[in-house]
Amino acid sequence: MPNTLTIVSNRLPITLTDRGAERSTGGLVSALDGVGIEEYATTWLGWPGRDVPAERRAAVTQALAGEHRCAPVFVPTELARDHYEGLSNSSIWPLVHSMPTYFRYRAEWWEAYRTVNQSFADRILDTAAEGELIWIHDYHLMLLPRLLKQARPSLRIGFFLHTPFPSSDTFRCHPNREELLCGVLGADVIGFHTFGYLRHFRSTVLRLLGVESEMTAVRHEGHTAVLGVYPV
């Protein structure tokens, strides 16, 4: 029997529409298409692209699990907007792409970001077995690794950043920079596209958290996170 793998991203590889569930487009879906099909019993967990009334959620969950091997995280429309369009794409995205002049920030966006990350953690913890493999993707869920590791240390958690990682001088522009870094450091393995991004991450951890690291590992809060370069 294959091991269990839960792939976690902000959006599911399918989107709920008035016509039903349709396959999403995008680089992440294409990059992960077919990953782990033979080696793992794979479930993809994420937001289904729209709000779902409470009375329909059980039926939608069952349908997505059976036909698409997906597990939805239901997020109200305004909360999803503040998390995705607000904190993720208006605050974090400009910084990781080294464009601080485009950076915008609102306190309510940060609260939405924290709330959505916690909702993802709660959803995973409801069903994950001890020692299960959880693979988290991208900057929308930077708090999630630590939330999971603190709640259930036995989980095996990977985090892959699909964007660049900037210099410490750029990343420090974010008011919640320490929380974001500590969140990622909860993962067991942290992956980047290039060595340059990994080097920037190590430098940022040192300059903003005062935590020294080895070339391929960071020890923080009694936990060791392995660092690696894994070009998609």
PDB file of C-alpha atoms in Angstrom:
ATOM      1  CA  MET A   1       0.000   0.000   0.000  1.00  0.00           C
ATOM      2  CA  PRO A   2       1.498   3.403  -0.987  1.00  0.00           C
ATOM      3  CA  ASN A   3       2.440   6.027   1.562  1.00  0.00           C
ATOM      4  CA  THR A   4       0.206   9.044   1.994  1.00  0.00           C
ATOM      5  CA  LEU A   5       1.160  12.443   0.535  1.00  0.00           C
ATOM      6  CA  THR A   6      -0.837  15.646   0.988  1.00  0.00           C
ATOM      7  CA  ILE A   7       0.021  18.414  -1.472  1.00  0.00           C
ATOM      8  CA  VAL A   8      -1.003  21.811  -0.078  1.00  0.00           C
ATOM      9  CA  SER A   9      -1.362  25.027  -2.064  1.00  0.00           C
ATOM     10  CA  ASN A  10      -3.542  28.103  -1.847  1.00  0.00           C
ATOM     11  CA  ARG A  11      -5.650  26.929  -4.808  1.00  0.00           C
ATOM     12  CA  LEU A  12      -6.777  23.445  -5.711  1.00  0.00           C
ATOM     13  CA  PRO A  13      -5.919  22.136  -9.200  1.00  0.00           C
ATOM     14  CA  ILE A  14      -9.651  22.404  -9.876  1.00  0.00           C
ATOM     15  CA  THR A  15     -11.988  25.392  -9.567  1.00  0.00           C
ATOM     16  CA  LEU A  16     -15.658  25.289  -8.627  1.00  0.00           C
ATOM     17  CA  THR A  17     -17.871  27.019 -11.179  1.00  0.00           C
ATOM     18  CA  ASP A  18     -21.600  27.135 -11.871  1.00  0.00           C
ATOM     19  CA  ARG A  19     -21.025  24.229 -14.271  1.00  0.00           C
ATOM     20  CA  GLY A  20     -19.219  22.112 -11.653  1.00  0.00           C
ATOM     21  CA  ALA A  21     -15.526  21.427 -11.014  1.00  0.00           C
ATOM     22  CA  GLU A  22     -13.124  22.463 -13.795  1.00  0.00           C
ATOM     23  CA  ARG A  23      -9.379  21.920 -13.993  1.00  0.00           C
ATOM     24  CA  SER A  24      -7.359  25.022 -13.082  1.00  0.00           C
ATOM     25  CA  THR A  25      -4.546  26.409 -15.181  1.00  0.00           C
ATOM     26  CA  GLY A  26      -1.202  27.704 -13.982  1.00  0.00           C
ATOM     27  CA  GLY A  27       2.436  26.843 -13.491  1.00  0.00           C
ATOM     28  CA  LEU A  28       2.015  25.063 -10.169  1.00  0.00           C
ATOM     29  CA  VAL A  29      -0.647  22.691 -11.481  1.00  0.00           C
ATOM     30  CA  SER A  30       1.455  21.898 -14.550  1.00  0.00           C
ATOM     31  CA  ALA A  31       4.640  21.420 -12.528  1.00  0.00           C
ATOM     32  CA  LEU A  32       3.039  18.952 -10.133  1.00  0.00           C
ATOM     33  CA  ASP A  33       0.899  17.099 -12.651  1.00  0.00           C
ATOM     34  CA  GLY A  34       1.353  13.394 -12.014  1.00  0.00           C
ATOM     35  CA  VAL A  35       3.660  13.775  -9.010  1.00  0.00           C
ATOM     36  CA  GLY A  36       3.559  10.784  -6.669  1.00  0.00           C
ATOM     37  CA  ILE A  37       0.784   8.914  -8.463  1.00  0.00           C
ATOM     38  CA  GLU A  38       2.588   5.564  -8.257  1.00  0.00           C
ATOM     39  CA  GLU A  39       4.543   6.076  -5.024  1.00  0.00           C
ATOM     40  CA  TYR A  40       1.893   7.773  -2.885  1.00  0.00           C
ATOM     41  CA  ALA A  41      -1.802   7.886  -2.137  1.00  0.00           C
ATOM     42  CA  THR A  42      -2.011  11.585  -2.963  1.00  0.00           C
ATOM     43  CA  THR A  43      -4.531  14.203  -1.865  1.00  0.00           C
ATOM     44  CA  TRP A  44      -4.364  17.858  -2.952  1.00  0.00           C
ATOM     45  CA  LEU A  45      -5.635  20.308  -0.329  1.00  0.00           C
ATOM     46  CA  GLY A  46      -6.510  23.948  -1.002  1.00  0.00           C
ATOM     47  CA  TRP A  47      -9.129  26.626  -1.581  1.00  0.00           C
ATOM     48  CA  PRO A  48     -11.653  25.678  -4.314  1.00  0.00           C
ATOM     49  CA  GLY A  49     -11.832  29.162  -5.821  1.00  0.00           C
ATOM     50  CA  ARG A  50     -15.155  30.337  -4.422  1.00  0.00           C
ATOM     51  CA  ASP A  51     -17.180  30.370  -1.230  1.00  0.00           C
ATOM     52  CA  VAL A  52     -19.521  27.445  -0.637  1.00  0.00           C
ATOM     53  CA  PRO A  53     -22.653  27.715   1.553  1.00  0.00           C
ATOM     54  CA  ALA A  54     -22.374  25.739   4.775  1.00  0.00           C
ATOM     55  CA  GLU A  55     -25.222  23.420   3.827  1.00  0.00           C
ATOM     56  CA  ARG A  56     -23.391  22.318   0.633  1.00  0.00           C
ATOM     57  CA  ARG A  57     -19.911  21.847   2.030  1.00  0.00           C
ATOM     58  CA  ALA A  58     -20.240  18.196   3.015  1.00  0.00           C
ATOM     59  CA  ALA A  59     -21.510  17.246  -0.459  1.00  0.00           C
ATOM     60  CA  VAL A  60     -18.805  19.276  -2.202  1.00  0.00           C
ATOM     61  CA  THR A  61     -16.114  17.737  -0.007  1.00  0.00           C
ATOM     62  CA  GLN A  62     -17.313  14.233  -0.815  1.00  0.00           C
ATOM     63  CA  ALA A  63     -17.519  14.925  -4.544  1.00  0.00           C
ATOM     64  CA  LEU A  64     -14.039  16.452  -4.760  1.00  0.00           C
ATOM     65  CA  ALA A  65     -12.502  13.625  -2.759  1.00  0.00           C
ATOM     66  CA  GLY A  66     -14.060  10.907  -4.861  1.00  0.00           C
ATOM     67  CA  GLU A  67     -13.555  12.243  -8.367  1.00  0.00           C
ATOM     68  CA  HIS A  68     -10.537  14.541  -8.039  1.00  0.00           C
ATOM     69  CA  ARG A  69      -8.644  13.364  -4.915  1.00  0.00           C
ATOM     70  CA  CYS A  70      -8.916  16.920  -3.572  1.00  0.00           C
ATOM     71  CA  ALA A  71      -9.717  18.236  -0.084  1.00  0.00           C
ATOM     72  CA  PRO A  72     -11.237  21.738  -0.050  1.00  0.00           C
ATOM     73  CA  VAL A  73     -10.497  24.409   2.541  1.00  0.00           C
ATOM     74  CA  PHE A  74     -13.554  26.659   2.626  1.00  0.00           C
ATOM     75  CA  VAL A  75     -12.718  30.353   2.999  1.00  0.00           C
ATOM     76  CA  PRO A  76     -15.311  33.178   2.915  1.00  0.00           C
ATOM     77  CA  THR A  77     -15.026  35.504  -0.071  1.00  0.00           C
ATOM     78  CA  GLU A  78     -13.797  38.638   1.732  1.00  0.00           C
ATOM     79  CA  LEU A  79     -11.294  36.674   3.803  1.00  0.00           C
ATOM     80  CA  ALA A  80      -9.981  34.929   0.692  1.00  0.00           C
ATOM     81  CA  ARG A  81      -9.597  38.288  -1.069  1.00  0.00           C
ATOM     82  CA  ASP A  82      -7.659  39.893   1.802  1.00  0.00           C
ATOM     83  CA  HIS A  83      -5.437  36.825   2.076  1.00  0.00           C
ATOM     84  CA  TYR A  84      -4.747  36.356  -1.635  1.00  0.00           C
ATOM     85  CA  GLU A  85      -5.035  39.744  -3.329  1.00  0.00           C
ATOM     86  CA  GLY A  86      -4.076  41.628  -0.173  1.00  0.00           C
ATOM     87  CA  LEU A  87      -1.263  40.227   1.963  1.00  0.00           C
ATOM     88  CA  SER A  88      -0.018  37.553  -0.444  1.00  0.00           C
ATOM     89  CA  ASN A  89       0.031  39.433  -3.735  1.00  0.00           C
ATOM     90  CA  SER A  90       0.224  43.074  -2.638  1.00  0.00           C
ATOM     91  CA  SER A  91       2.681  42.663   0.269  1.00  0.00           C
ATOM     92  CA  ILE A  92       4.739  39.487  -0.056  1.00  0.00           C
ATOM     93  CA  TRP A  93       4.856  39.122  -3.854  1.00  0.00           C
ATOM     94  CA  PRO A  94       6.531  42.509  -4.540  1.00  0.00           C
ATOM     95  CA  LEU A  95       9.176  41.839  -1.896  1.00  0.00           C
ATOM     96  CA  VAL A  96      10.136  38.315  -2.967  1.00  0.00           C
ATOM     97  CA  HIS A  97      10.490  39.696  -6.501  1.00  0.00           C
ATOM     98  CA  SER A  98      12.694  42.550  -5.203  1.00  0.00           C
ATOM     99  CA  MET A  99      10.204  45.263  -6.143  1.00  0.00           C
ATOM    100  CA  PRO A 100       9.604  47.089  -2.834  1.00  0.00           C
ATOM    101  CA  THR A 101       8.205  50.170  -4.581  1.00  0.00           C
ATOM    102  CA  TYR A 102       5.069  48.100  -5.332  1.00  0.00           C
ATOM    103  CA  PHE A 103       4.702  46.984  -1.701  1.00  0.00           C
ATOM    104  CA  ARG A 104       1.391  47.743   0.027  1.00  0.00           C
ATOM    105  CA  TYR A 105       0.214  46.690   3.469  1.00  0.00           C
ATOM    106  CA  ARG A 106      -2.885  46.772   5.643  1.00  0.00           C
ATOM    107  CA  ALA A 107      -3.229  45.328   9.132  1.00  0.00           C
ATOM    108  CA  GLU A 108      -6.483  43.575   8.183  1.00  0.00           C
ATOM    109  CA  TRP A 109      -4.639  41.780   5.358  1.00  0.00           C
ATOM    110  CA  TRP A 110      -2.207  40.325   7.862  1.00  0.00           C
ATOM    111  CA  GLU A 111      -5.042  39.140  10.100  1.00  0.00           C
ATOM    112  CA  ALA A 112      -6.660  37.492   7.079  1.00  0.00           C
ATOM    113  CA  TYR A 113      -3.368  35.833   6.159  1.00  0.00           C
ATOM    114  CA  ARG A 114      -2.982  34.420   9.668  1.00  0.00           C
ATOM    115  CA  THR A 115      -6.584  33.250   9.762  1.00  0.00           C
ATOM    116  CA  VAL A 116      -6.395  31.454   6.414  1.00  0.00           C
ATOM    117  CA  ASN A 117      -3.088  29.775   7.309  1.00  0.00           C
ATOM    118  CA  GLN A 118      -4.664  28.573  10.563  1.00  0.00           C
ATOM    119  CA  SER A 119      -7.703  27.292   8.653  1.00  0.00           C
ATOM    120  CA  PHE A 120      -5.401  25.245   6.432  1.00  0.00           C
ATOM    121  CA  ALA A 121      -3.606  23.894   9.506  1.00  0.00           C
ATOM    122  CA  ASP A 122      -6.888  22.920  11.171  1.00  0.00           C
ATOM    123  CA  ARG A 123      -8.072  21.151   8.021  1.00  0.00           C
ATOM    124  CA  ILE A 124      -4.846  19.149   7.719  1.00  0.00           C
ATOM    125  CA  LEU A 125      -4.756  18.239  11.397  1.00  0.00           C
ATOM    126  CA  ASP A 126      -8.324  16.937  11.212  1.00  0.00           C
ATOM    127  CA  THR A 127      -7.284  14.078   8.931  1.00  0.00           C
ATOM    128  CA  ALA A 128      -3.484  13.716   8.892  1.00  0.00           C
ATOM    129  CA  ALA A 129      -2.006  10.581  10.429  1.00  0.00           C
ATOM    130  CA  GLU A 130       1.108  10.551  12.590  1.00  0.00           C
ATOM    131  CA  GLY A 131       4.190  10.846  10.399  1.00  0.00           C
ATOM    132  CA  GLU A 132       2.237  11.799   7.281  1.00  0.00           C
ATOM    133  CA  LEU A 133       4.082  13.607   4.490  1.00  0.00           C
ATOM    134  CA  ILE A 134       2.817  17.177   3.914  1.00  0.00           C
ATOM    135  CA  TRP A 135       4.191  19.169   0.965  1.00  0.00           C
ATOM    136  CA  ILE A 136       3.349  22.906   1.184  1.00  0.00           C
ATOM    137  CA  HIS A 137       3.747  25.255  -1.763  1.00  0.00           C
ATOM    138  CA  ASP A 138       4.524  28.924  -2.062  1.00  0.00           C
ATOM    139  CA  TYR A 139       4.306  32.264  -0.297  1.00  0.00           C
ATOM    140  CA  HIS A 140       0.574  32.187   0.397  1.00  0.00           C
ATOM    141  CA  LEU A 141       1.172  29.657   3.206  1.00  0.00           C
ATOM    142  CA  MET A 142       4.422  30.725   4.863  1.00  0.00           C
ATOM    143  CA  LEU A 143       2.995  30.408   8.382  1.00  0.00           C
ATOM    144  CA  LEU A 144       1.654  26.901   7.836  1.00  0.00           C
ATOM    145  CA  PRO A 145       4.794  24.768   8.390  1.00  0.00           C
ATOM    146  CA  ARG A 146       5.313  26.085  11.917  1.00  0.00           C
ATOM    147  CA  LEU A 147       1.621  25.825  12.796  1.00  0.00           C
ATOM    148  CA  LEU A 148       1.648  22.156  11.822  1.00  0.00           C
ATOM    149  CA  LYS A 149       4.989  21.307  13.428  1.00  0.00           C
ATOM    150  CA  GLN A 150       3.989  22.881  16.736  1.00  0.00           C
ATOM    151  CA  ALA A 151       0.658  21.046  16.770  1.00  0.00           C
ATOM    152  CA  ARG A 152       1.971  17.664  15.584  1.00  0.00           C
ATOM    153  CA  PRO A 153       5.774  17.292  15.565  1.00  0.00           C
ATOM    154  CA  SER A 154       5.670  13.861  13.908  1.00  0.00           C
ATOM    155  CA  LEU A 155       4.411  15.282  10.590  1.00  0.00           C
ATOM    156  CA  ARG A 156       7.030  15.313   7.822  1.00  0.00           C
ATOM    157  CA  ILE A 157       6.728  18.756   6.294  1.00  0.00           C
ATOM    158  CA  GLY A 158       8.232  20.112   3.085  1.00  0.00           C
ATOM    159  CA  PHE A 159       7.950  23.704   1.883  1.00  0.00           C
ATOM    160  CA  PHE A 160       8.834  24.828  -1.631  1.00  0.00           C
ATOM    161  CA  LEU A 161       8.983  28.478  -2.659  1.00  0.00           C
ATOM    162  CA  HIS A 162       8.027  28.926  -6.313  1.00  0.00           C
ATOM    163  CA  THR A 163       9.257  32.530  -6.421  1.00  0.00           C
ATOM    164  CA  PRO A 164      12.662  34.107  -5.842  1.00  0.00           C
ATOM    165  CA  PHE A 165      13.761  34.963  -2.318  1.00  0.00           C
ATOM    166  CA  PRO A 166      15.112  38.521  -1.957  1.00  0.00           C
ATOM    167  CA  SER A 167      17.975  40.083  -0.055  1.00  0.00           C
ATOM    168  CA  SER A 168      17.532  40.700   3.659  1.00  0.00           C
ATOM    169  CA  ASP A 169      17.382  44.467   3.031  1.00  0.00           C
ATOM    170  CA  THR A 170      14.298  43.936   0.867  1.00  0.00           C
ATOM    171  CA  PHE A 171      12.566  41.320   2.993  1.00  0.00           C
ATOM    172  CA  ARG A 172      12.951  43.436   6.139  1.00  0.00           C
ATOM    173  CA  CYS A 173      10.473  45.911   4.598  1.00  0.00           C
ATOM    174  CA  HIS A 174       7.647  43.603   5.650  1.00  0.00           C
ATOM    175  CA  PRO A 175       6.217  44.467   9.100  1.00  0.00           C
ATOM    176  CA  ASN A 176       5.680  40.741   9.842  1.00  0.00           C
ATOM    177  CA  ARG A 177       9.039  39.558   8.527  1.00  0.00           C
ATOM    178  CA  GLU A 178       9.984  37.564  11.645  1.00  0.00           C
ATOM    179  CA  GLU A 179       6.674  35.691  11.770  1.00  0.00           C
ATOM    180  CA  LEU A 180       6.965  34.779   8.079  1.00  0.00           C
ATOM    181  CA  LEU A 181      10.517  33.491   8.474  1.00  0.00           C
ATOM    182  CA  CYS A 182       9.706  31.522  11.622  1.00  0.00           C
ATOM    183  CA  GLY A 183       6.707  30.038   9.868  1.00  0.00           C
ATOM    184  CA  VAL A 184       8.794  28.666   7.008  1.00  0.00           C
ATOM    185  CA  LEU A 185      11.454  27.369   9.417  1.00  0.00           C
ATOM    186  CA  GLY A 186       8.880  24.970  10.860  1.00  0.00           C
ATOM    187  CA  ALA A 187       9.340  22.786   7.777  1.00  0.00           C
ATOM    188  CA  ASP A 188      11.672  19.793   7.764  1.00  0.00           C
ATOM    189  CA  VAL A 189      12.841  20.567   4.215  1.00  0.00           C
ATOM    190  CA  ILE A 190      12.770  24.012   2.579  1.00  0.00           C
ATOM    191  CA  GLY A 191      13.284  24.125  -1.180  1.00  0.00           C
ATOM    192  CA  PHE A 192      14.292  26.917  -3.568  1.00  0.00           C
ATOM    193  CA  HIS A 193      14.770  27.168  -7.328  1.00  0.00           C
ATOM    194  CA  THR A 194      18.385  28.396  -7.186  1.00  0.00           C
ATOM    195  CA  PHE A 195      21.353  28.567  -4.852  1.00  0.00           C
ATOM    196  CA  GLY A 196      21.128  32.363  -4.946  1.00  0.00           C
ATOM    197  CA  TYR A 197      17.643  32.288  -3.424  1.00  0.00           C
ATOM    198  CA  LEU A 198      18.830  29.834  -0.747  1.00  0.00           C
ATOM    199  CA  ARG A 199      21.780  32.109   0.049  1.00  0.00           C
ATOM    200  CA  HIS A 200      19.455  35.111   0.401  1.00  0.00           C
ATOM    201  CA  PHE A 201      17.220  33.112   2.737  1.00  0.00           C
ATOM    202  CA  ARG A 202      20.160  32.130   4.967  1.00  0.00           C
ATOM    203  CA  SER A 203      21.358  35.722   5.071  1.00  0.00           C
ATOM    204  CA  THR A 204      17.870  36.969   5.954  1.00  0.00           C
ATOM    205  CA  VAL A 205      17.498  34.423   8.753  1.00  0.00           C
ATOM    206  CA  LEU A 206      20.838  35.584  10.180  1.00  0.00           C
ATOM    207  CA  ARG A 207      20.210  39.313   9.866  1.00  0.00           C
ATOM    208  CA  LEU A 208      16.563  39.384  10.945  1.00  0.00           C
ATOM    209  CA  LEU A 209      16.400  36.512  13.442  1.00  0.00           C
ATOM    210  CA  GLY A 210      20.044  36.372  14.542  1.00  0.00           C
ATOM    211  CA  VAL A 211      20.130  32.654  13.684  1.00  0.00           C
ATOM    212  CA  GLU A 212      23.269  31.247  12.085  1.00  0.00           C
ATOM    213  CA  SER A 213      22.988  28.364   9.659  1.00  0.00           C
ATOM    214  CA  GLU A 214      25.003  25.783   7.798  1.00  0.00           C
ATOM    215  CA  MET A 215      25.054  25.609   4.017  1.00  0.00           C
ATOM    216  CA  THR A 216      22.172  23.136   3.937  1.00  0.00           C
ATOM    217  CA  ALA A 217      20.489  23.410   7.354  1.00  0.00           C
ATOM    218  CA  VAL A 218      19.084  25.894   9.873  1.00  0.00           C
ATOM    219  CA  ARG A 219      18.428  25.041  13.527  1.00  0.00           C
ATOM    220  CA  HIS A 220      15.705  27.160  15.113  1.00  0.00           C
ATOM    221  CA  GLU A 221      13.525  26.625  18.190  1.00  0.00           C
ATOM    222  CA  GLY A 222      15.057  23.177  18.715  1.00  0.00           C
ATOM    223  CA  HIS A 223      14.123  22.076  15.201  1.00  0.00           C
ATOM    224  CA  THR A 224      16.386  21.552  12.177  1.00  0.00           C
ATOM    225  CA  ALA A 225      15.197  22.568   8.732  1.00  0.00           C
ATOM    226  CA  VAL A 226      17.153  21.171   5.794  1.00  0.00           C
ATOM    227  CA  LEU A 227      17.722  23.601   2.905  1.00  0.00           C
ATOM    228  CA  GLY A 228      17.908  22.499  -0.704  1.00  0.00           C
ATOM    229  CA  VAL A 229      17.918  23.653  -4.318  1.00  0.00           C
ATOM    230  CA  TYR A 230      15.381  21.800  -6.459  1.00  0.00           C
ATOM    231  CA  PRO A 231      14.753  23.494  -9.831  1.00  0.00           C
ATOM    232  CA  VAL A 232      11.290  22.588 -11.093  1.00  0.00           C
TER     233      VAL A 232
END
